[in-house]
Amino acid sequence: MTVDITGKNLDITPAIRERIEFKFKKLEKYQVPFISKHAVISTEPNRQFKIEASAAIPGGQLVASAEHDDMYGAITEVYQKLERQLNKQAHKPTARRASHSNKPQIEETEAEEEA
């Protein structure tokens, strides 16, 4: 699936498109299917680049944004934020807080002694 890339006050060059698609491709290692992928790149009046990326996955939406003086640095920062969110989403079913079956059992004799 392709990434929808929008540029505000900026032309999207093939190098920028390739870099963003490469970063989204690296997110596929978590084996979570993406429904849609979108990135918006804009230049701020203070010469900073702002990148906002979103990806829809089954059971949720990943959204990240970053501002940086270097455009490629901002792309990397957004990728890292999306990766953290995707990692959390991928490992959510196996997290301890989601699994109540591993809750320690209090023996009845200990509970009676405390009362």
mmCIF file of C-alpha atoms in Angstrom:
data_model
loop_
_atom_site.group_PDB
_atom_site.id
_atom_site.type_symbol
_atom_site.label_atom_id
_atom_site.label_comp_id
_atom_site.label_asym_id
_atom_site.label_seq_id
_atom_site.Cartn_x
_atom_site.Cartn_y
_atom_site.Cartn_z
ATOM 1 C CA MET A 1 0.000 0.000 0.000
ATOM 2 C CA THR A 2 1.308 3.441 -0.858
ATOM 3 C CA VAL A 3 1.755 6.325 1.538
ATOM 4 C CA ASP A 4 -0.294 9.455 0.881
ATOM 5 C CA ILE A 5 2.146 12.358 1.224
ATOM 6 C CA THR A 6 0.991 15.969 1.280
ATOM 7 C CA GLY A 7 3.299 18.981 1.198
ATOM 8 C CA LYS A 8 2.304 22.398 2.528
ATOM 9 C CA ASN A 9 4.539 25.229 1.292
ATOM 10 C CA LEU A 10 6.880 22.524 0.024
ATOM 11 C CA ASP A 11 7.246 20.370 -3.076
ATOM 12 C CA ILE A 12 7.521 16.631 -2.455
ATOM 13 C CA THR A 13 10.645 15.390 -4.214
ATOM 14 C CA PRO A 14 11.276 11.731 -5.062
ATOM 15 C CA ALA A 15 13.965 11.620 -2.345
ATOM 16 C CA ILE A 16 11.487 12.767 0.330
ATOM 17 C CA ARG A 17 8.858 10.301 -0.897
ATOM 18 C CA GLU A 18 11.390 7.469 -0.893
ATOM 19 C CA ARG A 19 12.554 8.276 2.646
ATOM 20 C CA ILE A 20 9.019 8.335 4.081
ATOM 21 C CA GLU A 21 8.011 5.133 2.300
ATOM 22 C CA PHE A 22 11.210 3.468 3.561
ATOM 23 C CA LYS A 23 10.393 4.432 7.164
ATOM 24 C CA PHE A 24 6.833 3.107 6.873
ATOM 25 C CA LYS A 25 8.202 -0.088 5.303
ATOM 26 C CA LYS A 26 10.403 -0.626 8.379
ATOM 27 C CA LEU A 27 7.267 -0.569 10.567
ATOM 28 C CA GLU A 28 6.012 -3.728 8.852
ATOM 29 C CA LYS A 29 8.383 -5.835 10.986
ATOM 30 C CA TYR A 30 5.703 -5.817 13.707
ATOM 31 C CA GLN A 31 3.409 -7.740 11.349
ATOM 32 C CA VAL A 32 0.446 -5.477 11.974
ATOM 33 C CA PRO A 33 -1.491 -4.728 8.782
ATOM 34 C CA PHE A 34 -1.897 -1.055 7.904
ATOM 35 C CA ILE A 35 -5.271 0.078 6.602
ATOM 36 C CA SER A 36 -4.113 3.529 5.510
ATOM 37 C CA LYS A 37 -0.937 5.624 5.797
ATOM 38 C CA HIS A 38 -0.722 9.393 5.502
ATOM 39 C CA ALA A 39 2.028 11.984 6.035
ATOM 40 C CA VAL A 40 1.910 15.778 5.902
ATOM 41 C CA ILE A 41 5.110 17.807 5.581
ATOM 42 C CA SER A 42 5.049 21.558 6.076
ATOM 43 C CA THR A 43 7.502 24.357 6.622
ATOM 44 C CA GLU A 44 6.876 26.668 9.523
ATOM 45 C CA PRO A 45 7.572 30.416 9.295
ATOM 46 C CA ASN A 46 10.568 29.998 11.617
ATOM 47 C CA ARG A 47 12.231 27.665 9.048
ATOM 48 C CA GLN A 48 11.438 24.474 10.942
ATOM 49 C CA PHE A 49 9.979 21.446 9.245
ATOM 50 C CA LYS A 50 6.853 19.938 10.758
ATOM 51 C CA ILE A 51 5.850 16.385 9.910
ATOM 52 C CA GLU A 52 2.588 14.769 10.922
ATOM 53 C CA ALA A 53 2.053 11.090 10.191
ATOM 54 C CA SER A 54 -0.914 8.842 10.826
ATOM 55 C CA ALA A 55 -1.591 5.193 10.161
ATOM 56 C CA ALA A 56 -4.804 3.276 10.692
ATOM 57 C CA ILE A 57 -4.420 -0.261 12.004
ATOM 58 C CA PRO A 58 -7.022 -2.789 13.111
ATOM 59 C CA GLY A 59 -8.119 -1.749 16.569
ATOM 60 C CA GLY A 60 -6.653 1.734 16.585
ATOM 61 C CA GLN A 61 -4.995 4.723 15.016
ATOM 62 C CA LEU A 62 -1.326 5.728 15.254
ATOM 63 C CA VAL A 63 -0.636 9.467 15.152
ATOM 64 C CA ALA A 64 2.693 11.261 15.569
ATOM 65 C CA SER A 65 4.155 14.664 14.795
ATOM 66 C CA ALA A 66 7.569 16.264 15.080
ATOM 67 C CA GLU A 67 9.267 19.585 14.438
ATOM 68 C CA HIS A 68 12.949 19.826 13.593
ATOM 69 C CA ASP A 69 15.394 22.116 11.785
ATOM 70 C CA ASP A 70 16.391 19.234 9.498
ATOM 71 C CA MET A 71 13.607 17.621 7.471
ATOM 72 C CA TYR A 72 15.180 14.164 7.521
ATOM 73 C CA GLY A 73 15.689 14.469 11.283
ATOM 74 C CA ALA A 74 11.974 15.215 11.668
ATOM 75 C CA ILE A 75 11.102 12.178 9.523
ATOM 76 C CA THR A 76 13.262 9.969 11.737
ATOM 77 C CA GLU A 77 11.704 11.412 14.894
ATOM 78 C CA VAL A 78 8.169 10.733 13.622
ATOM 79 C CA TYR A 79 9.192 7.190 12.668
ATOM 80 C CA GLN A 80 10.502 6.557 16.200
ATOM 81 C CA LYS A 81 7.262 7.814 17.738
ATOM 82 C CA LEU A 82 5.164 5.619 15.450
ATOM 83 C CA GLU A 83 7.417 2.652 16.201
ATOM 84 C CA ARG A 84 6.903 3.062 19.964
ATOM 85 C CA GLN A 85 3.129 3.230 19.523
ATOM 86 C CA LEU A 86 3.090 0.222 17.211
ATOM 87 C CA ASN A 87 5.305 -1.774 19.567
ATOM 88 C CA LYS A 88 2.917 -1.064 22.436
ATOM 89 C CA GLN A 89 -0.095 -1.994 20.299
ATOM 90 C CA ALA A 90 1.512 -5.211 19.025
ATOM 91 C CA HIS A 91 2.472 -6.437 22.498
ATOM 92 C CA LYS A 92 -0.725 -5.344 24.212
ATOM 93 C CA PRO A 93 -2.384 -8.802 24.245
ATOM 94 C CA THR A 94 0.602 -10.346 26.023
ATOM 95 C CA ALA A 95 1.049 -7.548 28.557
ATOM 96 C CA ARG A 96 0.509 -8.511 32.178
ATOM 97 C CA ARG A 97 -2.127 -5.845 32.717
ATOM 98 C CA ALA A 98 -4.191 -7.374 29.926
ATOM 99 C CA SER A 99 -3.908 -10.911 31.244
ATOM 100 C CA HIS A 100 -5.738 -11.573 34.489
ATOM 101 C CA SER A 101 -5.113 -15.304 34.403
ATOM 102 C CA ASN A 102 -1.581 -14.849 35.766
ATOM 103 C CA LYS A 103 -2.795 -13.059 38.900
ATOM 104 C CA PRO A 104 -1.186 -14.532 42.046
ATOM 105 C CA GLN A 105 -3.592 -16.575 44.133
ATOM 106 C CA ILE A 106 -3.830 -16.014 47.889
ATOM 107 C CA GLU A 107 -4.161 -19.269 49.711
ATOM 108 C CA GLU A 108 -7.261 -19.628 51.880
ATOM 109 C CA THR A 109 -5.258 -20.370 55.021
ATOM 110 C CA GLU A 110 -3.306 -17.105 54.703
ATOM 111 C CA ALA A 111 -6.507 -15.145 54.113
ATOM 112 C CA GLU A 112 -8.136 -16.690 57.221
ATOM 113 C CA GLU A 113 -5.086 -15.919 59.398
ATOM 114 C CA GLU A 114 -5.142 -12.264 58.372
ATOM 115 C CA ALA A 115 -8.833 -11.908 59.343
#
